[in-house]
Amino acid sequence: MTIVCAVLAAGESQRLGFPKQLLPWANATNLVQHAVDCAQQTQCARVGVVVGAHAASVKRTLFGRRVEFIPSDWQLGLSASVRAAALWARSTRASALLLCVCDQPYLSAEHLMRLIARSRFGGQLAASRYAGNAAVPALFPLNYLDHLLRLEGDQGASALLSAANETALVDWPDGEFDIDTASDIARAAARAWPERRAWALASLKQSQI
């Protein structure tokens, strides 16, 4: 089976006020670089990044990484990014699509590989479980792409994952942490590096300039 991974990075970051995709994060990377690096350490044959509101900046920050850029009608809501990822996966003739977002700071290659294994390497629907829900990152076999293409508005993949009886789940409590506001950044950084909280807040201030 051939698995491809799409990282959703098309949002406007309206609540944050600047592109969260570019927020400095672990190992001298930023959030979108971190997500791409995690994906590229797995068995995925190709990695795509769905771009939109800050496409030029996201492309610039990923220069030199072996990724494919997937345009989306991001103004139409989250579903537009998911549909773009599904169409791209279909165009690659992949057997399955691993779908990630770029604003979960504790994402790891290890978790993605657990999902892939739990899906029987692309043969079964598999999802992360946190906050009592099935959610992304998640892996969709080829026969689920049509379901993703029918999503509308701000619908993400969670409703589909929750409704599917055969979804294989991988517990991932860290999935609850995502970045939408400045307080999310402070909270995530304080947990990741208590001794570097001041650095994290200084990085936040610099990002807003």
CSV table of N, CA, C and O in Angstrom, one decimal, residues 16-141:
chain,number,residue,atom,x,y,z
A,16,LEU,N,-5.4,34.6,16.3
A,16,LEU,CA,-4.1,34.8,16.7
A,16,LEU,C,-3.6,36.1,16.3
A,16,LEU,O,-2.8,36.8,17.0
A,17,GLY,N,-3.9,36.5,15.1
A,17,GLY,CA,-3.5,37.8,14.6
A,17,GLY,C,-2.2,37.8,13.7
A,17,GLY,O,-1.8,38.8,13.2
A,18,PHE,N,-1.6,36.6,13.6
A,18,PHE,CA,-0.4,36.5,12.7
A,18,PHE,C,-0.4,35.0,12.3
A,18,PHE,O,-1.0,34.1,13.0
A,19,PRO,N,0.3,34.6,11.3
A,19,PRO,CA,0.3,33.2,10.8
A,19,PRO,C,0.8,32.2,11.8
A,19,PRO,O,2.0,32.2,12.1
A,20,LYS,N,0.0,31.4,12.4
A,20,LYS,CA,0.5,30.4,13.4
A,20,LYS,C,1.4,29.4,12.8
A,20,LYS,O,2.2,28.8,13.4
A,21,GLN,N,1.2,29.2,11.4
A,21,GLN,CA,2.1,28.3,10.7
A,21,GLN,C,3.6,28.6,11.0
A,21,GLN,O,4.4,27.7,10.9
A,22,LEU,N,3.9,29.9,11.2
A,22,LEU,CA,5.2,30.3,11.3
A,22,LEU,C,5.7,30.5,12.7
A,22,LEU,O,6.8,31.0,13.0
A,23,LEU,N,4.9,30.1,13.7
A,23,LEU,CA,5.2,30.3,15.1
A,23,LEU,C,6.5,29.5,15.4
A,23,LEU,O,6.5,28.2,15.2
A,24,PRO,N,7.5,30.0,16.0
A,24,PRO,CA,8.7,29.3,16.3
A,24,PRO,C,8.4,28.1,17.3
A,24,PRO,O,7.6,28.3,18.2
A,25,TRP,N,9.0,27.0,17.0
A,25,TRP,CA,8.7,25.8,17.9
A,25,TRP,C,9.9,25.0,18.1
A,25,TRP,O,11.0,25.5,18.1
A,26,ALA,N,9.8,23.7,18.2
A,26,ALA,CA,10.9,22.8,18.7
A,26,ALA,C,12.0,22.8,17.7
A,26,ALA,O,11.8,22.9,16.5
A,27,ASN,N,13.2,22.6,18.2
A,27,ASN,CA,14.4,22.3,17.4
A,27,ASN,C,14.6,23.4,16.4
A,27,ASN,O,15.0,23.1,15.2
A,28,ALA,N,14.4,24.6,16.7
A,28,ALA,CA,14.6,25.8,15.8
A,28,ALA,C,13.8,25.7,14.6
A,28,ALA,O,14.1,26.2,13.5
A,29,THR,N,12.6,25.1,14.7
A,29,THR,CA,11.7,25.1,13.5
A,29,THR,C,10.5,25.9,13.9
A,29,THR,O,10.4,26.6,14.9
A,30,ASN,N,9.5,25.9,13.0
A,30,ASN,CA,8.2,26.5,13.3
A,30,ASN,C,7.1,25.5,13.2
A,30,ASN,O,7.4,24.3,12.9
A,31,LEU,N,5.9,25.8,13.5
A,31,LEU,CA,4.8,24.8,13.6
A,31,LEU,C,4.7,24.0,12.3
A,31,LEU,O,4.5,22.8,12.3
A,32,VAL,N,4.6,24.7,11.1
A,32,VAL,CA,4.4,24.0,9.9
A,32,VAL,C,5.6,23.1,9.5
A,32,VAL,O,5.5,22.0,9.0
A,33,GLN,N,6.8,23.6,9.8
A,33,GLN,CA,8.0,22.8,9.5
A,33,GLN,C,8.0,21.6,10.4
A,33,GLN,O,8.4,20.5,10.0
A,34,HIS,N,7.6,21.8,11.7
A,34,HIS,CA,7.6,20.6,12.6
A,34,HIS,C,6.6,19.6,12.1
A,34,HIS,O,7.0,18.4,12.1
A,35,ALA,N,5.4,19.9,11.7
A,35,ALA,CA,4.5,19.0,11.2
A,35,ALA,C,5.0,18.2,9.9
A,35,ALA,O,4.9,17.0,9.8
A,36,VAL,N,5.6,19.0,9.0
A,36,VAL,CA,6.2,18.4,7.8
A,36,VAL,C,7.3,17.4,8.2
A,36,VAL,O,7.4,16.3,7.7
A,37,ASP,N,8.2,17.8,9.1
A,37,ASP,CA,9.3,17.0,9.5
A,37,ASP,C,8.8,15.6,10.1
A,37,ASP,O,9.3,14.6,9.9
A,38,CYS,N,7.7,15.7,10.9
A,38,CYS,CA,7.2,14.5,11.5
A,38,CYS,C,6.6,13.6,10.4
A,38,CYS,O,6.9,12.4,10.5
A,39,ALA,N,5.9,14.2,9.5
A,39,ALA,CA,5.4,13.4,8.4
A,39,ALA,C,6.5,12.7,7.6
A,39,ALA,O,6.3,11.5,7.2
A,40,GLN,N,7.5,13.4,7.4
A,40,GLN,CA,8.6,12.9,6.5
A,40,GLN,C,9.4,11.8,7.2
A,40,GLN,O,10.2,11.1,6.6
A,41,GLN,N,9.3,11.6,8.5
A,41,GLN,CA,10.0,10.6,9.2
A,41,GLN,C,9.1,9.3,9.3
A,41,GLN,O,9.5,8.3,9.9
A,42,THR,N,8.0,9.2,8.6
A,42,THR,CA,7.1,8.1,8.6
A,42,THR,C,7.3,7.3,7.3
A,42,THR,O,8.1,7.7,6.4
A,43,GLN,N,6.4,6.3,7.1
A,43,GLN,CA,6.5,5.5,5.9
A,43,GLN,C,5.7,6.2,4.7
A,43,GLN,O,5.6,5.6,3.6
A,44,CYS,N,5.3,7.4,4.9
A,44,CYS,CA,4.5,8.1,3.8
A,44,CYS,C,5.4,8.3,2.6
A,44,CYS,O,6.6,8.8,2.7
A,45,ALA,N,4.9,8.0,1.4
A,45,ALA,CA,5.7,8.1,0.2
A,45,ALA,C,5.8,9.6,-0.3
A,45,ALA,O,6.8,10.0,-0.9
A,46,ARG,N,4.8,10.4,0.0
A,46,ARG,CA,4.8,11.8,-0.4
A,46,ARG,C,4.2,12.6,0.7
A,46,ARG,O,3.3,12.1,1.4
A,47,VAL,N,4.6,13.9,0.9
A,47,VAL,CA,4.0,14.8,1.8
A,47,VAL,C,3.6,16.0,1.1
A,47,VAL,O,4.4,16.7,0.4
A,48,GLY,N,2.3,16.4,1.3
A,48,GLY,CA,1.8,17.6,0.7
A,48,GLY,C,1.4,18.6,1.8
A,48,GLY,O,1.1,18.2,2.9
A,49,VAL,N,1.4,19.9,1.5
A,49,VAL,CA,1.0,20.9,2.4
A,49,VAL,C,-0.1,21.7,1.7
A,49,VAL,O,0.1,22.3,0.7
A,50,VAL,N,-1.3,21.8,2.4
A,50,VAL,CA,-2.4,22.5,1.8
A,50,VAL,C,-2.2,24.0,2.2
A,50,VAL,O,-2.1,24.3,3.4
A,51,VAL,N,-2.1,24.9,1.3
A,51,VAL,CA,-1.8,26.3,1.5
A,51,VAL,C,-3.0,27.1,1.1
A,51,VAL,O,-3.9,26.7,0.3
A,52,GLY,N,-3.1,28.3,1.7
A,52,GLY,CA,-4.2,29.2,1.4
A,52,GLY,C,-3.9,30.7,1.8
A,52,GLY,O,-3.2,31.4,1.1
A,53,ALA,N,-4.3,31.1,3.0
A,53,ALA,CA,-4.3,32.5,3.3
A,53,ALA,C,-2.8,33.1,3.3
A,53,ALA,O,-2.6,34.2,3.0
A,54,HIS,N,-1.9,32.3,3.8
A,54,HIS,CA,-0.5,32.7,3.9
A,54,HIS,C,0.4,31.8,3.0
A,54,HIS,O,1.5,31.4,3.4
A,55,ALA,N,-0.1,31.5,1.8
A,55,ALA,CA,0.6,30.6,1.0
A,55,ALA,C,2.0,30.9,0.7
A,55,ALA,O,2.9,30.1,0.8
A,56,ALA,N,2.3,32.2,0.4
A,56,ALA,CA,3.7,32.6,0.0
A,56,ALA,C,4.6,32.4,1.2
A,56,ALA,O,5.7,31.9,1.0
A,57,SER,N,4.2,32.8,2.4
A,57,SER,CA,5.0,32.7,3.6
A,57,SER,C,5.3,31.2,3.9
A,57,SER,O,6.4,30.8,4.3
A,58,VAL,N,4.2,30.4,3.8
A,58,VAL,CA,4.4,28.9,4.1
A,58,VAL,C,5.3,28.3,3.1
A,58,VAL,O,6.2,27.5,3.5
A,59,LYS,N,5.2,28.6,1.8
A,59,LYS,CA,6.1,28.1,0.8
A,59,LYS,C,7.5,28.5,1.1
A,59,LYS,O,8.5,27.7,1.0
A,60,ARG,N,7.7,29.7,1.5
A,60,ARG,CA,9.1,30.3,1.7
A,60,ARG,C,9.7,29.5,2.9
A,60,ARG,O,10.9,29.1,2.8
A,61,THR,N,8.9,29.3,4.0
A,61,THR,CA,9.5,28.7,5.2
A,61,THR,C,9.8,27.2,5.0
A,61,THR,O,10.6,26.6,5.7
A,62,LEU,N,9.2,26.6,4.0
A,62,LEU,CA,9.4,25.2,3.7
A,62,LEU,C,10.4,25.0,2.5
A,62,LEU,O,10.6,23.8,2.1
A,63,PHE,N,11.0,26.0,2.1
A,63,PHE,CA,12.0,25.9,1.0
A,63,PHE,C,13.1,24.9,1.3
A,63,PHE,O,13.7,25.0,2.4
A,64,GLY,N,13.4,24.0,0.4
A,64,GLY,CA,14.4,23.0,0.7
A,64,GLY,C,13.9,21.7,1.2
A,64,GLY,O,14.6,20.7,1.2
A,65,ARG,N,12.7,21.7,1.7
A,65,ARG,CA,12.1,20.5,2.2
A,65,ARG,C,11.3,19.8,1.0
A,65,ARG,O,10.7,20.5,0.2
A,66,ARG,N,11.3,18.5,0.9
A,66,ARG,CA,10.7,17.8,-0.2
A,66,ARG,C,9.2,17.7,0.0
A,66,ARG,O,8.7,16.7,0.6
A,67,VAL,N,8.5,18.7,-0.3
A,67,VAL,CA,7.0,18.7,-0.1
A,67,VAL,C,6.4,19.2,-1.4
A,67,VAL,O,7.0,19.8,-2.3
A,68,GLU,N,5.1,18.9,-1.5
A,68,GLU,CA,4.3,19.4,-2.6
A,68,GLU,C,3.2,20.3,-2.0
A,68,GLU,O,2.7,20.1,-1.0
A,69,PHE,N,3.0,21.4,-2.7
A,69,PHE,CA,2.0,22.4,-2.2
A,69,PHE,C,0.7,22.2,-2.9
A,69,PHE,O,0.6,22.1,-4.2
A,70,ILE,N,-0.3,22.3,-2.1
A,70,ILE,CA,-1.7,22.0,-2.6
A,70,ILE,C,-2.6,23.2,-2.3
A,70,ILE,O,-2.9,23.6,-1.2
A,71,PRO,N,-2.9,23.9,-3.4
A,71,PRO,CA,-3.8,25.1,-3.2
A,71,PRO,C,-5.2,24.8,-2.8
A,71,PRO,O,-5.7,23.7,-3.1
A,72,SER,N,-5.8,25.7,-2.0
A,72,SER,CA,-7.2,25.4,-1.6
A,72,SER,C,-8.0,26.7,-1.6
A,72,SER,O,-7.4,27.8,-1.6
A,73,ASP,N,-9.3,26.6,-1.7
A,73,ASP,CA,-10.2,27.7,-1.5
A,73,ASP,C,-10.5,27.9,-0.1
A,73,ASP,O,-11.6,27.7,0.4
A,74,TRP,N,-9.5,28.4,0.7
A,74,TRP,CA,-9.5,28.4,2.1
A,74,TRP,C,-10.6,29.3,2.7
A,74,TRP,O,-11.1,29.1,3.8
A,75,GLN,N,-11.0,30.3,1.9
A,75,GLN,CA,-12.1,31.2,2.4
A,75,GLN,C,-13.4,30.4,2.6
A,75,GLN,O,-14.3,30.9,3.3
A,76,LEU,N,-13.6,29.2,2.0
A,76,LEU,CA,-14.8,28.5,2.1
A,76,LEU,C,-14.9,27.6,3.3
A,76,LEU,O,-15.9,26.9,3.5
A,77,GLY,N,-13.9,27.7,4.2
A,77,GLY,CA,-13.9,26.9,5.4
A,77,GLY,C,-13.0,25.7,5.4
A,77,GLY,O,-12.3,25.4,4.4
A,78,LEU,N,-12.9,25.1,6.6
A,78,LEU,CA,-12.0,24.0,6.7
A,78,LEU,C,-12.2,22.9,5.7
A,78,LEU,O,-11.3,22.2,5.3
A,79,SER,N,-13.5,22.6,5.4
A,79,SER,CA,-13.8,21.5,4.4
A,79,SER,C,-13.0,21.7,3.1
A,79,SER,O,-12.7,20.7,2.5
A,80,ALA,N,-12.8,23.0,2.7
A,80,ALA,CA,-12.1,23.2,1.4
A,80,ALA,C,-10.7,22.7,1.5
A,80,ALA,O,-10.2,22.1,0.5
A,81,SER,N,-10.0,22.8,2.6
A,81,SER,CA,-8.7,22.3,2.7
A,81,SER,C,-8.7,20.8,2.7
A,81,SER,O,-7.8,20.1,2.1
A,82,VAL,N,-9.7,20.2,3.4
A,82,VAL,CA,-9.8,18.7,3.4
A,82,VAL,C,-10.1,18.2,2.0
A,82,VAL,O,-9.5,17.2,1.6
A,83,ARG,N,-11.0,18.8,1.3
A,83,ARG,CA,-11.3,18.4,0.0
A,83,ARG,C,-10.0,18.5,-0.9
A,83,ARG,O,-9.8,17.6,-1.8
A,84,ALA,N,-9.3,19.6,-0.8
A,84,ALA,CA,-8.1,19.7,-1.6
A,84,ALA,C,-7.1,18.6,-1.3
A,84,ALA,O,-6.5,18.1,-2.2
A,85,ALA,N,-7.0,18.2,0.0
A,85,ALA,CA,-6.1,17.1,0.3
A,85,ALA,C,-6.5,15.8,-0.3
A,85,ALA,O,-5.7,15.0,-0.8
A,86,ALA,N,-7.8,15.6,-0.2
A,86,ALA,CA,-8.4,14.3,-0.8
A,86,ALA,C,-8.2,14.3,-2.3
A,86,ALA,O,-7.8,13.2,-2.8
A,87,LEU,N,-8.4,15.4,-3.0
A,87,LEU,CA,-8.2,15.4,-4.4
A,87,LEU,C,-6.7,15.1,-4.8
A,87,LEU,O,-6.4,14.4,-5.7
A,88,TRP,N,-5.8,15.7,-4.0
A,88,TRP,CA,-4.4,15.5,-4.2
A,88,TRP,C,-4.0,14.1,-4.0
A,88,TRP,O,-3.3,13.5,-4.8
A,89,ALA,N,-4.6,13.5,-2.9
A,89,ALA,CA,-4.3,12.1,-2.6
A,89,ALA,C,-4.7,11.2,-3.8
A,89,ALA,O,-4.1,10.3,-4.2
A,90,ARG,N,-5.9,11.5,-4.3
A,90,ARG,CA,-6.5,10.7,-5.4
A,90,ARG,C,-5.6,10.9,-6.6
A,90,ARG,O,-5.3,9.9,-7.4
A,91,SER,N,-5.1,12.1,-6.9
A,91,SER,CA,-4.2,12.3,-8.1
A,91,SER,C,-2.9,11.6,-8.0
A,91,SER,O,-2.3,11.3,-9.0
A,92,THR,N,-2.4,11.2,-6.8
A,92,THR,CA,-1.2,10.5,-6.6
A,92,THR,C,-1.4,9.0,-6.8
A,92,THR,O,-0.4,8.3,-6.7
A,93,ARG,N,-2.6,8.6,-6.9
A,93,ARG,CA,-3.0,7.1,-6.9
A,93,ARG,C,-2.5,6.4,-5.7
A,93,ARG,O,-2.2,5.2,-5.7
A,94,ALA,N,-2.6,7.1,-4.5
A,94,ALA,CA,-2.2,6.5,-3.3
A,94,ALA,C,-3.3,5.6,-2.8
A,94,ALA,O,-4.5,5.6,-3.2
A,95,SER,N,-3.0,4.7,-1.9
A,95,SER,CA,-3.9,3.7,-1.3
A,95,SER,C,-4.6,4.3,-0.1
A,95,SER,O,-5.7,3.9,0.3
A,96,ALA,N,-4.0,5.4,0.5
A,96,ALA,CA,-4.5,5.9,1.8
A,96,ALA,C,-3.9,7.3,2.0
A,96,ALA,O,-2.8,7.6,1.5
A,97,LEU,N,-4.7,8.2,2.7
A,97,LEU,CA,-4.3,9.5,3.0
A,97,LEU,C,-4.2,9.7,4.5
A,97,LEU,O,-5.2,9.4,5.2
A,98,LEU,N,-3.0,10.1,4.9
A,98,LEU,CA,-2.8,10.5,6.3
A,98,LEU,C,-3.0,12.0,6.4
A,98,LEU,O,-2.3,12.8,5.7
A,99,LEU,N,-4.0,12.4,7.2
A,99,LEU,CA,-4.4,13.9,7.3
A,99,LEU,C,-3.9,14.4,8.6
A,99,LEU,O,-4.2,13.9,9.7
A,100,CYS,N,-3.1,15.5,8.6
A,100,CYS,CA,-2.6,16.2,9.8
A,100,CYS,C,-3.0,17.7,9.7
A,100,CYS,O,-3.3,18.2,8.6
A,101,VAL,N,-2.9,18.3,10.9
A,101,VAL,CA,-3.0,19.8,10.9
A,101,VAL,C,-1.6,20.3,11.4
A,101,VAL,O,-0.9,19.6,12.0
A,102,CYS,N,-1.4,21.6,11.2
A,102,CYS,CA,-0.1,22.1,11.5
A,102,CYS,C,-0.1,22.8,12.9
A,102,CYS,O,1.0,23.3,13.3
A,103,ASP,N,-1.2,22.9,13.6
A,103,ASP,CA,-1.2,23.6,14.9
A,103,ASP,C,-1.3,22.8,16.1
A,103,ASP,O,-1.7,23.2,17.2
A,104,GLN,N,-1.0,21.5,16.0
A,104,GLN,CA,-0.9,20.6,17.2
A,104,GLN,C,0.6,20.5,17.5
A,104,GLN,O,1.4,19.7,16.9
A,105,PRO,N,1.1,21.3,18.5
A,105,PRO,CA,2.5,21.4,18.7
A,105,PRO,C,3.2,20.1,19.2
A,105,PRO,O,4.4,20.0,19.0
A,106,TYR,N,2.5,19.2,19.8
A,106,TYR,CA,3.1,18.0,20.3
A,106,TYR,C,3.0,16.8,19.4
A,106,TYR,O,3.2,15.7,19.8
A,107,LEU,N,2.7,17.1,18.1
A,107,LEU,CA,2.7,16.1,17.1
A,107,LEU,C,4.1,15.4,17.0
A,107,LEU,O,5.1,16.1,17.2
A,108,SER,N,4.1,14.1,16.8
A,108,SER,CA,5.4,13.4,16.7
A,108,SER,C,5.3,12.4,15.6
A,108,SER,O,4.2,11.9,15.3
A,109,ALA,N,6.5,12.0,15.0
A,109,ALA,CA,6.5,11.0,14.0
A,109,ALA,C,6.1,9.7,14.7
A,109,ALA,O,5.4,8.8,14.0
A,110,GLU,N,6.4,9.5,15.9
A,110,GLU,CA,6.0,8.2,16.6
A,110,GLU,C,4.5,8.0,16.6
A,110,GLU,O,4.0,6.9,16.4
A,111,HIS,N,3.8,9.1,16.9
A,111,HIS,CA,2.3,9.0,16.9
A,111,HIS,C,1.8,8.7,15.5
A,111,HIS,O,0.9,7.8,15.4
A,112,LEU,N,2.3,9.4,14.5
A,112,LEU,CA,1.9,9.1,13.2
A,112,LEU,C,2.2,7.6,12.8
A,112,LEU,O,1.3,7.0,12.1
A,113,MET,N,3.3,7.1,13.2
A,113,MET,CA,3.6,5.7,12.8
A,113,MET,C,2.7,4.8,13.6
A,113,MET,O,2.4,3.7,13.0
A,114,ARG,N,2.3,5.1,14.8
A,114,ARG,CA,1.3,4.3,15.5
A,114,ARG,C,0.0,4.2,14.8
A,114,ARG,O,-0.7,3.2,14.7
A,115,LEU,N,-0.4,5.4,14.2
A,115,LEU,CA,-1.7,5.4,13.5
A,115,LEU,C,-1.6,4.6,12.2
A,115,LEU,O,-2.5,3.8,11.9
A,116,ILE,N,-0.4,4.7,11.5
A,116,ILE,CA,-0.3,3.9,10.3
A,116,ILE,C,-0.3,2.4,10.6
A,116,ILE,O,-1.0,1.6,9.9
A,117,ALA,N,0.4,2.0,11.7
A,117,ALA,CA,0.3,0.6,12.1
A,117,ALA,C,-1.1,0.1,12.5
A,117,ALA,O,-1.5,-1.0,12.1
A,118,ARG,N,-1.8,1.0,13.2
A,118,ARG,CA,-3.1,0.6,13.7
A,118,ARG,C,-4.1,0.5,12.5
A,118,ARG,O,-5.1,-0.2,12.6
A,119,SER,N,-3.8,1.2,11.4
A,119,SER,CA,-4.6,1.2,10.2
A,119,SER,C,-4.3,0.0,9.3
A,119,SER,O,-4.9,-0.2,8.3
A,120,ARG,N,-3.4,-0.9,9.8
A,120,ARG,CA,-2.9,-2.0,9.0
A,120,ARG,C,-2.3,-1.4,7.7
A,120,ARG,O,-2.5,-1.9,6.7
A,121,PHE,N,-1.5,-0.4,7.9
A,121,PHE,CA,-0.7,0.2,6.9
A,121,PHE,C,-1.6,0.7,5.7
A,121,PHE,O,-1.3,0.5,4.5
A,122,GLY,N,-2.7,1.4,6.1
A,122,GLY,CA,-3.5,2.0,5.1
A,122,GLY,C,-4.8,1.2,4.7
A,122,GLY,O,-5.6,1.7,4.0
A,123,GLY,N,-4.9,0.1,5.3
A,123,GLY,CA,-6.1,-0.8,5.0
A,123,GLY,C,-7.4,-0.5,5.8
A,123,GLY,O,-8.4,-0.9,5.4
A,124,GLN,N,-7.3,0.3,6.8
A,124,GLN,CA,-8.4,0.5,7.7
A,124,GLN,C,-8.4,2.0,8.2
A,124,GLN,O,-7.3,2.6,8.3
A,125,LEU,N,-9.6,2.6,8.3
A,125,LEU,CA,-9.7,3.9,8.9
A,125,LEU,C,-9.1,3.9,10.3
A,125,LEU,O,-9.4,3.1,11.1
A,126,ALA,N,-8.3,4.9,10.6
A,126,ALA,CA,-7.7,5.0,11.9
A,126,ALA,C,-7.6,6.5,12.3
A,126,ALA,O,-7.4,7.4,11.4
A,127,ALA,N,-7.8,6.8,13.6
A,127,ALA,CA,-7.9,8.2,14.0
A,127,ALA,C,-7.2,8.3,15.4
A,127,ALA,O,-7.1,7.3,16.2
A,128,SER,N,-6.8,9.5,15.7
A,128,SER,CA,-6.4,9.8,17.1
A,128,SER,C,-7.6,10.0,18.0
A,128,SER,O,-8.6,10.5,17.6
A,129,ARG,N,-7.4,9.6,19.3
A,129,ARG,CA,-8.5,9.8,20.2
A,129,ARG,C,-8.0,10.7,21.4
A,129,ARG,O,-7.1,10.4,22.0
A,130,TYR,N,-8.7,11.9,21.5
A,130,TYR,CA,-8.4,12.8,22.6
A,130,TYR,C,-9.7,13.6,22.9
A,130,TYR,O,-10.6,13.7,22.1
A,131,ALA,N,-9.8,14.0,24.2
A,131,ALA,CA,-11.0,14.7,24.6
A,131,ALA,C,-12.3,13.9,24.3
A,131,ALA,O,-13.3,14.5,24.1
A,132,GLY,N,-12.2,12.6,24.3
A,132,GLY,CA,-13.3,11.8,24.1
A,132,GLY,C,-13.8,11.7,22.7
A,132,GLY,O,-14.9,11.1,22.4
A,133,ASN,N,-13.0,12.2,21.7
A,133,ASN,CA,-13.4,12.2,20.3
A,133,ASN,C,-12.4,11.5,19.4
A,133,ASN,O,-11.2,11.5,19.8
A,134,ALA,N,-12.9,11.1,18.3
A,134,ALA,CA,-12.0,10.6,17.2
A,134,ALA,C,-11.7,11.8,16.3
A,134,ALA,O,-12.6,12.5,15.9
A,135,ALA,N,-10.4,12.1,16.1
A,135,ALA,CA,-10.0,13.3,15.4
A,135,ALA,C,-8.7,13.1,14.6
A,135,ALA,O,-8.1,12.0,14.6
A,136,VAL,N,-8.3,14.2,14.0
A,136,VAL,CA,-7.0,14.1,13.3
A,136,VAL,C,-5.8,14.3,14.3
A,136,VAL,O,-6.1,14.9,15.4
A,137,PRO,N,-4.7,13.8,13.9
A,137,PRO,CA,-4.3,13.1,12.7
A,137,PRO,C,-5.1,11.8,12.5
A,137,PRO,O,-5.4,11.1,13.5
A,138,ALA,N,-5.4,11.5,11.3
A,138,ALA,CA,-6.2,10.4,11.0
A,138,ALA,C,-5.8,9.8,9.6
A,138,ALA,O,-5.3,10.6,8.8
A,139,LEU,N,-6.0,8.5,9.4
A,139,LEU,CA,-5.7,7.9,8.2
A,139,LEU,C,-6.9,7.4,7.5
A,139,LEU,O,-7.7,6.6,8.1
A,140,PHE,N,-7.1,7.8,6.2
A,140,PHE,CA,-8.3,7.4,5.4
A,140,PHE,C,-7.9,6.5,4.3
A,140,PHE,O,-7.1,7.0,3.4
A,141,PRO,N,-8.4,5.3,4.2
A,141,PRO,CA,-8.2,4.5,3.0
A,141,PRO,C,-8.8,5.1,1.8
A,141,PRO,O,-9.7,6.0,1.9
